[in-house]
Amino acid sequence: LALRRRIVFSVSLLLIVLISLSIWHGYTGYQVAIRNAEQQSESYARALKEHAERAFSEADQILLACIREIDSIGGIMAVNHPTLTKILTSHNQNISHISAITVIDANGRVRATSFANITTLPDASERAYFKYHRDHRSDKILLSPPIQSLSNKEWGFILSRRLETKSGSFAGVALVFFDLHYFEELYTSIVSGRNGRFTLATTDGDY
C-alpha cells in the first residue's frame, strides 16, 4: 500500500511538473510573440513617420521654389493667370502624393492652381489656414487637419505658407494639397496581411 501511494504521488508530481512546464513555455512563447509584435509595430510606425516627414519636406521645398519663382517676376498680383498656372504645374509634375499647388491672393480668391480641368477659381477666404496666415506675420508652415478641396471636393490635407509683398504686408497664401488616397493606399499596402492598422495624425491629434 505504501509503495502504491509512493507511485501515485510520484506520477502526480510528474504530471504537475509537466503541466507547469507546458504553462511556462506557453506563457514565455506568448511574451516573445508580444515583444516581436511590438517591435514590428514600432518598425512600421518609424518607417511610416519617416516617409511622411520626407513627403512633407519635399512638398515644402517645392512650395518654396514656386514662391521664389513667382516673387522673382513681381509676385502673384503682377503675374497673369496662365503664367501662374504654368509655374505651378511645372513644379507639380510626377509628384504622386501632391494633388495640386495653389496660390491665393490677399482677398482669399484663388489666383491659380495646378488642378486640371478647373473652370471656376473658388474663394478660400473662410478657410482656417487662410485666416491664420492673414492674421499672423510669420514664415511658419501650417499643416491642416483633413479638409475637402474647394476645387475637386476630394479629401486631403494642406501644407501652406504665407505670401508677403516686398514691404512685408500680407499678399496671400501658397499651398500644397496632399492626396489622402495616396497615403491610405501606401500605408495599407505595408500593413496588409499582417493584422495591422494605421492612423496618420498630427501632434495636435487631428486625423
XYZ file of N, CA and C in Angstrom:
621
model
N 0.825 -1.215 0.000
C 0.000 0.000 0.000
C 0.857 1.263 0.000
N 1.912 1.209 0.802
C 2.818 2.355 0.871
C 3.486 2.576 -0.479
N 3.886 1.448 -1.147
C 4.514 1.555 -2.468
C 3.560 2.169 -3.479
N 2.305 1.725 -3.402
C 1.291 2.262 -4.327
C 1.110 3.758 -4.145
N 1.103 4.173 -2.868
C 0.946 5.605 -2.600
C 2.128 6.404 -3.152
N 3.340 5.799 -2.977
C 4.518 6.494 -3.494
C 4.463 6.612 -5.011
N 3.982 5.554 -5.665
C 3.877 5.588 -7.132
C 2.863 6.638 -7.576
N 1.694 6.642 -6.906
C 0.660 7.637 -7.244
C 1.182 9.045 -7.016
N 1.886 9.229 -5.903
C 2.437 10.548 -5.572
C 3.461 10.978 -6.629
N 4.341 10.028 -7.017
C 5.384 10.339 -7.991
C 4.781 10.699 -9.349
N 3.780 9.899 -9.748
C 3.124 10.172 -11.030
C 2.404 11.509 -10.994
N 1.728 11.781 -9.868
C 1.020 13.059 -9.722
C 1.990 14.224 -9.779
N 3.114 14.083 -9.091
C 4.128 15.138 -9.071
C 4.691 15.366 -10.470
N 4.929 14.246 -11.172
C 5.446 14.353 -12.540
C 4.455 15.077 -13.443
N 3.166 14.744 -13.292
C 2.144 15.409 -14.091
C 2.089 16.914 -13.784
N 2.194 17.235 -12.501
C 2.177 18.650 -12.108
C 3.354 19.388 -12.732
N 4.548 18.752 -12.687
C 5.746 19.363 -13.274
C 5.573 19.554 -14.776
N 5.046 18.533 -15.464
C 4.859 18.612 -16.911
C 3.852 19.704 -17.277
N 2.745 19.755 -16.514
C 1.733 20.786 -16.770
C 2.310 22.177 -16.526
N 3.093 22.287 -15.437
C 3.708 23.582 -15.114
C 4.672 24.016 -16.213
N 5.473 23.068 -16.703
C 6.406 23.383 -17.788
C 5.665 23.798 -19.055
N 4.556 23.101 -19.336
C 3.755 23.419 -20.514
C 3.186 24.834 -20.415
N 2.669 25.160 -19.221
C 2.120 26.501 -18.999
C 3.218 27.552 -19.124
N 4.388 27.243 -18.551
C 5.502 28.193 -18.609
C 5.965 28.435 -20.043
N 6.097 27.360 -20.810
C 6.507 27.504 -22.206
C 5.465 28.302 -23.005
N 4.190 28.017 -22.717
C 3.141 28.770 -23.406
C 3.182 30.244 -23.057
N 3.418 30.535 -21.787
C 3.478 31.933 -21.336
C 4.677 32.659 -21.956
N 5.856 31.998 -21.888
C 7.044 32.638 -22.456
C 6.906 32.825 -23.970
N 6.291 31.831 -24.632
C 6.060 31.964 -26.076
C 5.142 33.133 -26.390
N 4.115 33.286 -25.555
C 3.198 34.415 -25.726
C 3.918 35.737 -25.538
N 4.786 35.811 -24.507
C 5.539 37.040 -24.254
C 6.478 37.365 -25.408
N 7.117 36.335 -25.951
C 8.004 36.549 -27.105
C 7.211 37.057 -28.298
N 6.025 36.465 -28.524
C 5.179 36.902 -29.636
C 4.743 38.353 -29.463
N 4.405 38.720 -28.218
C 4.003 40.105 -27.937
C 5.163 41.060 -28.201
N 6.366 40.699 -27.726
C 7.537 41.551 -27.941
C 7.846 41.695 -29.431
N 7.753 40.593 -30.162
C 8.006 40.643 -31.606
C 6.990 41.542 -32.308
N 5.720 41.417 -31.887
C 4.670 42.248 -32.488
C 4.899 43.725 -32.176
N 5.317 44.012 -30.923
C 5.585 45.398 -30.546
C 6.756 45.964 -31.339
N 7.809 45.166 -31.503
C 8.968 45.622 -32.267
C 8.606 45.849 -33.735
N 7.768 44.945 -34.272
C 7.342 45.091 -35.654
C 6.488 46.344 -35.819
N 5.581 46.593 -34.871
C 4.738 47.785 -34.917
C 5.580 49.056 -34.829
N 6.587 49.023 -33.934
C 7.474 50.178 -33.809
C 8.235 50.423 -35.104
N 8.656 49.352 -35.754
C 9.375 49.495 -37.024
C 8.472 50.093 -38.091
N 7.217 49.591 -38.168
C 6.263 50.140 -39.123
C 6.003 51.620 -38.842
N 5.769 51.933 -37.564
C 5.467 53.317 -37.198
C 6.632 54.240 -37.537
N 7.852 53.783 -37.262
C 9.036 54.590 -37.560
C 9.182 54.793 -39.067
N 8.963 53.721 -39.843
C 9.083 53.826 -41.294
C 8.022 54.759 -41.872
N 6.776 54.644 -41.379
C 5.702 55.499 -41.876
C 5.931 56.951 -41.479
N 6.423 57.175 -40.264
C 6.725 58.532 -39.812
C 7.796 59.163 -40.686
N 8.870 58.400 -40.945
C 9.958 58.927 -41.776
C 9.478 59.204 -43.189
N 8.602 58.332 -43.709
C 8.065 58.560 -45.056
C 7.237 59.832 -45.105
N 6.349 60.017 -44.105
C 5.514 61.218 -44.071
C 6.373 62.477 -43.965
N 7.406 62.430 -43.119
C 8.277 63.590 -42.955
C 8.998 63.922 -44.259
N 9.458 62.889 -44.979
C 10.113 63.130 -46.274
C 9.139 63.733 -47.273
N 7.903 63.208 -47.276
C 6.893 63.724 -48.210
C 6.586 65.187 -47.924
N 6.442 65.538 -46.635
C 6.141 66.924 -46.273
C 7.328 67.843 -46.570
N 8.535 67.351 -46.294
C 9.727 68.152 -46.567
C 9.885 68.405 -48.060
N 9.669 67.365 -48.860
C 9.762 67.516 -50.313
C 8.719 68.521 -50.816
N 7.501 68.413 -50.287
C 6.435 69.327 -50.705
C 6.761 70.765 -50.325
N 7.329 70.949 -49.143
C 7.679 72.305 -48.712
C 8.768 72.900 -49.593
N 9.741 72.089 -49.980
C 10.789 72.585 -50.868
C 10.221 72.988 -52.229
N 9.263 72.201 -52.716
C 8.603 72.532 -53.978
C 7.820 73.832 -53.830
N 7.123 73.972 -52.704
C 6.335 75.181 -52.451
C 7.240 76.411 -52.384
N 8.358 76.304 -51.696
C 9.306 77.414 -51.606
C 9.867 77.780 -52.970
N 10.123 76.772 -53.798
C 10.627 77.038 -55.155
C 9.596 77.807 -55.968
N 8.316 77.432 -55.828
C 7.233 78.156 -56.517
C 7.178 79.615 -56.059
N 7.246 79.805 -54.745
C 7.167 81.156 -54.194
C 8.324 82.013 -54.693
N 9.537 81.453 -54.685
C 10.706 82.206 -55.160
C 10.552 82.588 -56.630
N 10.053 81.651 -57.440
C 9.896 81.939 -58.872
C 8.844 83.014 -59.107
N 7.730 82.929 -58.372
C 6.667 83.936 -58.528
C 7.146 85.302 -58.033
N 7.840 85.318 -56.898
C 8.356 86.584 -56.366
C 9.374 87.223 -57.306
N 10.132 86.381 -58.006
C 11.183 86.901 -58.888
C 10.617 87.659 -60.085
N 9.331 87.433 -60.384
C 8.713 88.136 -61.520
C 7.602 89.081 -61.063
N 7.665 89.478 -59.781
C 6.789 90.544 -59.314
C 5.712 90.176 -58.330
N 5.541 88.881 -58.010
C 4.502 88.479 -57.071
C 3.222 88.051 -57.765
N 2.296 87.466 -56.992
C 1.130 86.839 -57.617
C 0.202 87.838 -58.315
N 0.152 89.076 -57.852
C -0.749 90.038 -58.467
C -0.157 90.670 -59.728
N 1.154 90.485 -59.914
C 1.810 91.053 -61.100
C 1.896 90.045 -62.242
N 1.510 88.805 -61.956
C 1.633 87.742 -62.954
C 0.242 87.297 -63.384
N 0.053 87.125 -64.682
C -1.279 86.734 -65.161
C -1.566 85.264 -64.864
N -2.826 84.911 -64.996
C -3.283 83.563 -64.633
C -2.598 82.453 -65.427
N -2.473 82.546 -66.757
C -1.807 81.463 -67.497
C -0.361 81.243 -67.050
N 0.354 82.338 -66.769
C 1.754 82.200 -66.343
C 1.843 81.548 -64.966
N 0.979 81.983 -64.045
C 0.945 81.371 -62.719
C 0.640 79.883 -62.806
N -0.346 79.535 -63.609
C -0.734 78.137 -63.770
C 0.420 77.314 -64.333
N 1.130 77.888 -65.302
C 2.266 77.191 -65.901
C 3.362 76.944 -64.872
N 3.635 77.935 -64.031
C 4.658 77.789 -62.991
C 4.267 76.685 -62.009
N 3.030 76.736 -61.525
C 2.571 75.749 -60.539
C 2.567 74.339 -61.119
N 2.101 74.222 -62.345
C 2.037 72.907 -62.994
C 3.425 72.333 -63.219
N 4.382 73.190 -63.591
C 5.743 72.710 -63.850
C 6.397 72.143 -62.595
N 6.020 72.665 -61.439
C 6.591 72.173 -60.177
C 5.826 70.970 -59.624
N 4.702 70.643 -60.224
C 3.854 69.566 -59.704
C 3.880 68.323 -60.579
N 4.830 68.245 -61.479
C 4.886 67.108 -62.391
C 5.514 65.889 -61.720
N 4.854 64.752 -61.904
C 5.378 63.452 -61.436
C 5.581 63.382 -59.927
N 4.791 64.121 -59.162
C 4.834 64.036 -57.697
C 3.534 63.384 -57.264
N 3.576 62.077 -56.985
C 2.348 61.298 -56.813
C 1.532 61.700 -55.596
N 2.179 62.177 -54.527
C 1.419 62.468 -53.317
C 0.889 63.899 -53.270
N 1.224 64.711 -54.260
C 0.731 66.088 -54.314
C -0.357 66.191 -55.376
N -1.561 66.534 -54.945
C -2.662 66.688 -55.897
C -2.575 68.015 -56.630
N -2.162 69.057 -55.911
C -2.131 70.371 -56.540
C -1.291 71.348 -55.735
N -0.803 72.351 -56.443
C -0.183 73.521 -55.828
C -1.070 74.710 -56.190
N -1.384 75.536 -55.205
C -2.346 76.618 -55.407
C -1.824 77.903 -54.767
N -2.124 79.037 -55.413
C -1.818 80.336 -54.809
C -3.111 81.137 -54.694
N -3.238 81.820 -53.559
C -4.450 82.566 -53.216
C -4.050 84.007 -52.924
N -4.843 84.964 -53.397
C -4.484 86.363 -53.167
C -4.907 86.828 -51.774
N -4.629 88.085 -51.483
C -4.871 88.619 -50.134
C -6.348 88.701 -49.778
N -7.224 88.620 -50.767
C -8.670 88.651 -50.526
C -9.279 87.261 -50.406
N -8.452 86.242 -50.575
C -8.948 84.877 -50.444
C -9.371 84.234 -51.749
N -9.183 84.933 -52.852
C -9.538 84.358 -54.148
C -8.378 83.534 -54.685
N -8.684 82.340 -55.168
C -7.648 81.511 -55.785
C -7.216 82.161 -57.096
N -5.923 82.458 -57.195
C -5.389 83.101 -58.405
C -5.024 82.067 -59.461
N -4.513 80.929 -59.016
C -4.139 79.859 -59.951
C -3.926 78.572 -59.178
N -4.078 77.458 -59.876
C -3.867 76.142 -59.281
C -3.408 75.180 -60.357
N -2.672 74.155 -59.930
C -2.239 73.136 -60.884
C -3.269 72.028 -61.047
N -4.402 72.112 -60.336
C -5.502 71.170 -60.561
C -5.934 71.227 -62.020
N -6.096 70.074 -62.629
C -6.536 70.031 -64.028
C -8.050 70.203 -64.116
N -8.499 70.738 -65.212
C -9.926 70.852 -65.535
C -10.729 71.659 -64.512
N -10.142 72.726 -64.002
C -10.843 73.617 -63.087
C -11.301 74.837 -63.872
N -12.593 75.022 -63.963
C -13.131 76.137 -64.758
C -13.430 77.366 -63.912
N -13.743 77.165 -62.643
C -14.059 78.273 -61.748
C -13.093 78.272 -60.569
N -12.426 79.400 -60.362
C -11.485 79.503 -59.255
C -12.246 79.879 -57.989
N -12.174 79.061 -56.943
C -13.006 79.255 -55.747
C -12.486 80.345 -54.812
N -13.293 80.631 -53.802
C -12.959 81.591 -52.753
C -12.550 80.821 -51.499
N -11.349 81.096 -51.004
C -10.839 80.376 -49.828
C -10.756 81.269 -48.596
N -11.424 82.409 -48.637
C -11.274 83.398 -47.558
C -11.802 82.911 -46.209
N -12.687 81.903 -46.208
C -13.229 81.393 -44.953
C -12.469 80.187 -44.423
N -11.466 79.745 -45.135
C -10.699 78.604 -44.690
C -9.770 78.998 -43.532
N -9.609 78.066 -42.588
C -8.831 78.348 -41.380
C -7.383 78.682 -41.702
N -6.788 77.970 -42.662
C -5.392 78.230 -42.992
C -5.212 79.633 -43.566
N -6.187 80.097 -44.358
C -6.092 81.444 -44.927
C -6.157 82.496 -43.814
N -7.102 82.329 -42.911
C -7.245 83.289 -41.806
C -6.001 83.303 -40.923
N -5.405 82.117 -40.712
C -4.209 82.054 -39.870
C -3.080 82.870 -40.501
N -2.798 82.612 -41.773
C -1.695 83.319 -42.427
C -1.987 84.821 -42.569
N -3.241 85.164 -42.781
C -3.616 86.578 -42.884
C -3.363 87.304 -41.568
N -3.640 86.630 -40.458
C -3.584 87.269 -39.147
C -2.251 87.085 -38.423
N -1.351 86.264 -38.959
C -0.066 86.014 -38.307
C 1.074 86.298 -39.287
N 1.865 87.294 -38.961
C 3.021 87.604 -39.801
C 4.161 86.674 -39.417
N 4.193 85.544 -40.051
C 5.171 84.511 -39.724
C 5.461 83.689 -40.973
N 6.691 83.198 -41.065
C 7.038 82.324 -42.190
C 6.845 80.850 -41.834
N 6.150 80.599 -40.728
C 5.883 79.234 -40.277
C 4.985 78.499 -41.267
N 5.332 77.238 -41.542
C 4.451 76.422 -42.377
C 3.296 75.917 -41.516
N 2.166 75.705 -42.161
C 0.969 75.239 -41.457
C 0.484 73.961 -42.122
N 0.236 72.934 -41.319
C -0.307 71.676 -41.828
C -1.720 71.516 -41.301
N -2.668 71.433 -42.193
C -4.079 71.395 -41.795
C -4.513 69.989 -41.404
N -5.618 69.872 -40.666
C -6.273 68.567 -40.499
C -6.925 68.183 -41.826
N -7.452 66.968 -41.951
C -8.129 66.587 -43.199
C -9.178 67.618 -43.596
N -9.182 67.946 -44.888
C -10.042 69.012 -45.386
C -10.488 68.667 -46.803
N -11.666 69.114 -47.181
C -12.184 68.841 -48.515
C -11.759 69.949 -49.466
N -11.208 69.556 -50.600
C -10.733 70.529 -51.570
C -11.877 71.379 -52.118
N -11.628 72.677 -52.270
C -12.614 73.560 -52.883
C -12.695 73.347 -54.388
N -11.634 72.784 -54.954
C -11.561 72.650 -56.408
C -12.215 71.386 -56.935
N -11.909 70.233 -56.305
C -12.466 68.981 -56.836
C -13.217 68.149 -55.796
N -13.379 68.712 -54.571
C -14.153 68.085 -53.484
C -13.514 66.809 -52.928
N -12.280 66.523 -53.326
C -11.580 65.376 -52.760
C -11.050 65.724 -51.372
N -10.870 64.676 -50.535
C -10.345 64.891 -49.196
C -8.821 64.774 -49.189
N -8.203 65.611 -48.395
C -6.753 65.581 -48.257
C -6.355 66.498 -47.124
N -5.113 66.922 -47.113
C -4.701 67.923 -46.151
C -3.714 68.870 -46.806
N -3.524 70.019 -46.189
C -2.844 71.132 -46.832
C -1.614 71.563 -46.042
N -0.529 71.787 -46.770
C 0.653 72.435 -46.222
C 0.722 73.819 -46.862
N 0.735 74.854 -46.045
C 0.628 76.209 -46.591
C 1.661 77.159 -45.999
N 1.932 78.232 -46.761
C 2.838 79.293 -46.328
C 2.229 80.660 -46.652
N 2.559 81.621 -45.847
C 2.126 82.999 -46.045
C 2.929 83.633 -47.179
N 2.255 84.408 -48.008
C 2.903 85.220 -49.037
C 2.915 86.671 -48.580
N 3.995 87.364 -48.879
C 4.101 88.767 -48.484
C 4.581 89.634 -49.643
N 4.222 90.906 -49.572
C 4.750 91.887 -50.516
C 6.178 92.252 -50.089
N 6.855 93.053 -50.886
C 8.216 93.476 -50.542
C 8.243 94.281 -49.245
N 7.133 94.944 -48.935
C 7.066 95.735 -47.701
C 6.703 94.888 -46.479
N 6.370 93.619 -46.704
C 6.056 92.719 -45.606
C 4.578 92.561 -45.306
N 3.719 93.206 -46.074
C 2.286 93.072 -45.843
C 1.769 91.772 -46.455
N 0.606 91.366 -45.996
C 0.025 90.093 -46.432
C -0.341 90.150 -47.912
N 0.131 89.147 -48.668
C -0.145 89.094 -50.102
C -0.980 87.887 -50.496
N -1.149 86.949 -49.564
C -1.933 85.759 -49.882
C -1.319 84.511 -49.293
N -1.664 83.371 -49.869
C -1.230 82.069 -49.359
C -0.816 81.181 -50.534
N 0.261 80.457 -50.341
C 0.647 79.404 -51.283
C 0.513 78.074 -50.565
N -0.033 77.090 -51.237
C -0.280 75.811 -50.555
C -0.081 74.617 -51.470
N 0.183 73.505 -50.806
C 0.234 72.201 -51.457
C -0.918 71.375 -50.914
N -1.665 70.738 -51.793
C -2.767 69.868 -51.379
C -2.317 68.424 -51.536
N -2.291 67.702 -50.398
C -1.877 66.299 -50.402
C -3.075 65.392 -50.659
N -2.844 64.399 -51.496
C -3.890 63.418 -51.809
C -3.971 62.388 -50.676
N -5.095 62.369 -49.969
C -5.275 61.438 -48.859
C -5.255 59.987 -49.332
N -5.771 59.732 -50.536
C -5.815 58.371 -51.065
C -4.409 57.791 -51.235
N -3.467 58.635 -51.586
C -2.086 58.169 -51.769
C -1.556 57.557 -50.473
N -1.738 58.268 -49.356
C -1.240 57.778 -48.074
C -2.024 56.543 -47.617
N -3.333 56.549 -47.843
C -4.146 55.398 -47.458
C -3.699 54.136 -48.199
N -3.498 54.254 -49.506
C -3.118 53.093 -50.305
C -1.712 52.617 -49.962
N -0.794 53.560 -49.786
C 0.580 53.183 -49.459
C 0.654 52.492 -48.107
N 0.044 53.084 -47.090
C 0.137 52.524 -45.747
C -0.627 51.214 -45.636
N -1.740 51.107 -46.351
C -2.489 49.853 -46.351
C -1.662 48.729 -46.965
N -0.915 49.037 -48.018
C -0.084 48.015 -48.665
C 1.020 47.522 -47.740
N 1.470 48.377 -46.816
C 2.543 47.986 -45.893
C 2.021 47.058 -44.801
N 0.839 47.356 -44.265
C 0.317 46.557 -43.144
C -0.642 45.464 -43.609
N -0.937 45.405 -44.892
C -1.887 44.410 -45.398
C -1.391 42.991 -45.120
N -2.298 42.140 -44.615
C -1.964 40.749 -44.332
C -1.239 40.532 -43.030
N -1.015 41.615 -42.270
C -0.303 41.492 -41.001
C -1.194 41.856 -39.819
N -2.488 41.870 -40.036
C -3.448 42.262 -38.999
C -3.116 43.630 -38.424
N -2.601 44.489 -39.291
C -2.165 45.808 -38.834
C -3.175 46.897 -39.146
N -3.083 47.963 -38.380
C -3.879 49.161 -38.619
C -2.969 50.364 -38.494
N -3.341 51.457 -39.147
C -2.526 52.648 -39.060
C -3.417 53.878 -38.918
N -2.843 54.901 -38.324
C -3.501 56.201 -38.204
C -2.471 57.274 -38.503
N -2.816 58.181 -39.390
C -1.951 59.311 -39.683
C -2.574 60.521 -38.996
N -1.834 61.068 -38.022
C -2.382 62.152 -37.206
C -1.325 63.222 -36.970
N -1.774 64.437 -36.721
C -0.846 65.491 -36.347
C -0.556 65.381 -34.856
N 0.438 66.144 -34.387
C 0.771 66.119 -32.969
C -0.341 66.733 -32.119
N -1.259 67.483 -32.747
C -2.414 68.047 -32.032
C -3.555 67.039 -31.931
N -3.405 65.889 -32.602
C -4.434 64.857 -32.529
C -5.417 64.876 -33.679
N -5.189 65.737 -34.677
C -6.076 65.777 -35.835
C -5.726 64.632 -36.767
N -6.764 63.878 -37.229
C -6.516 62.782 -38.142
C -7.766 62.479 -38.953
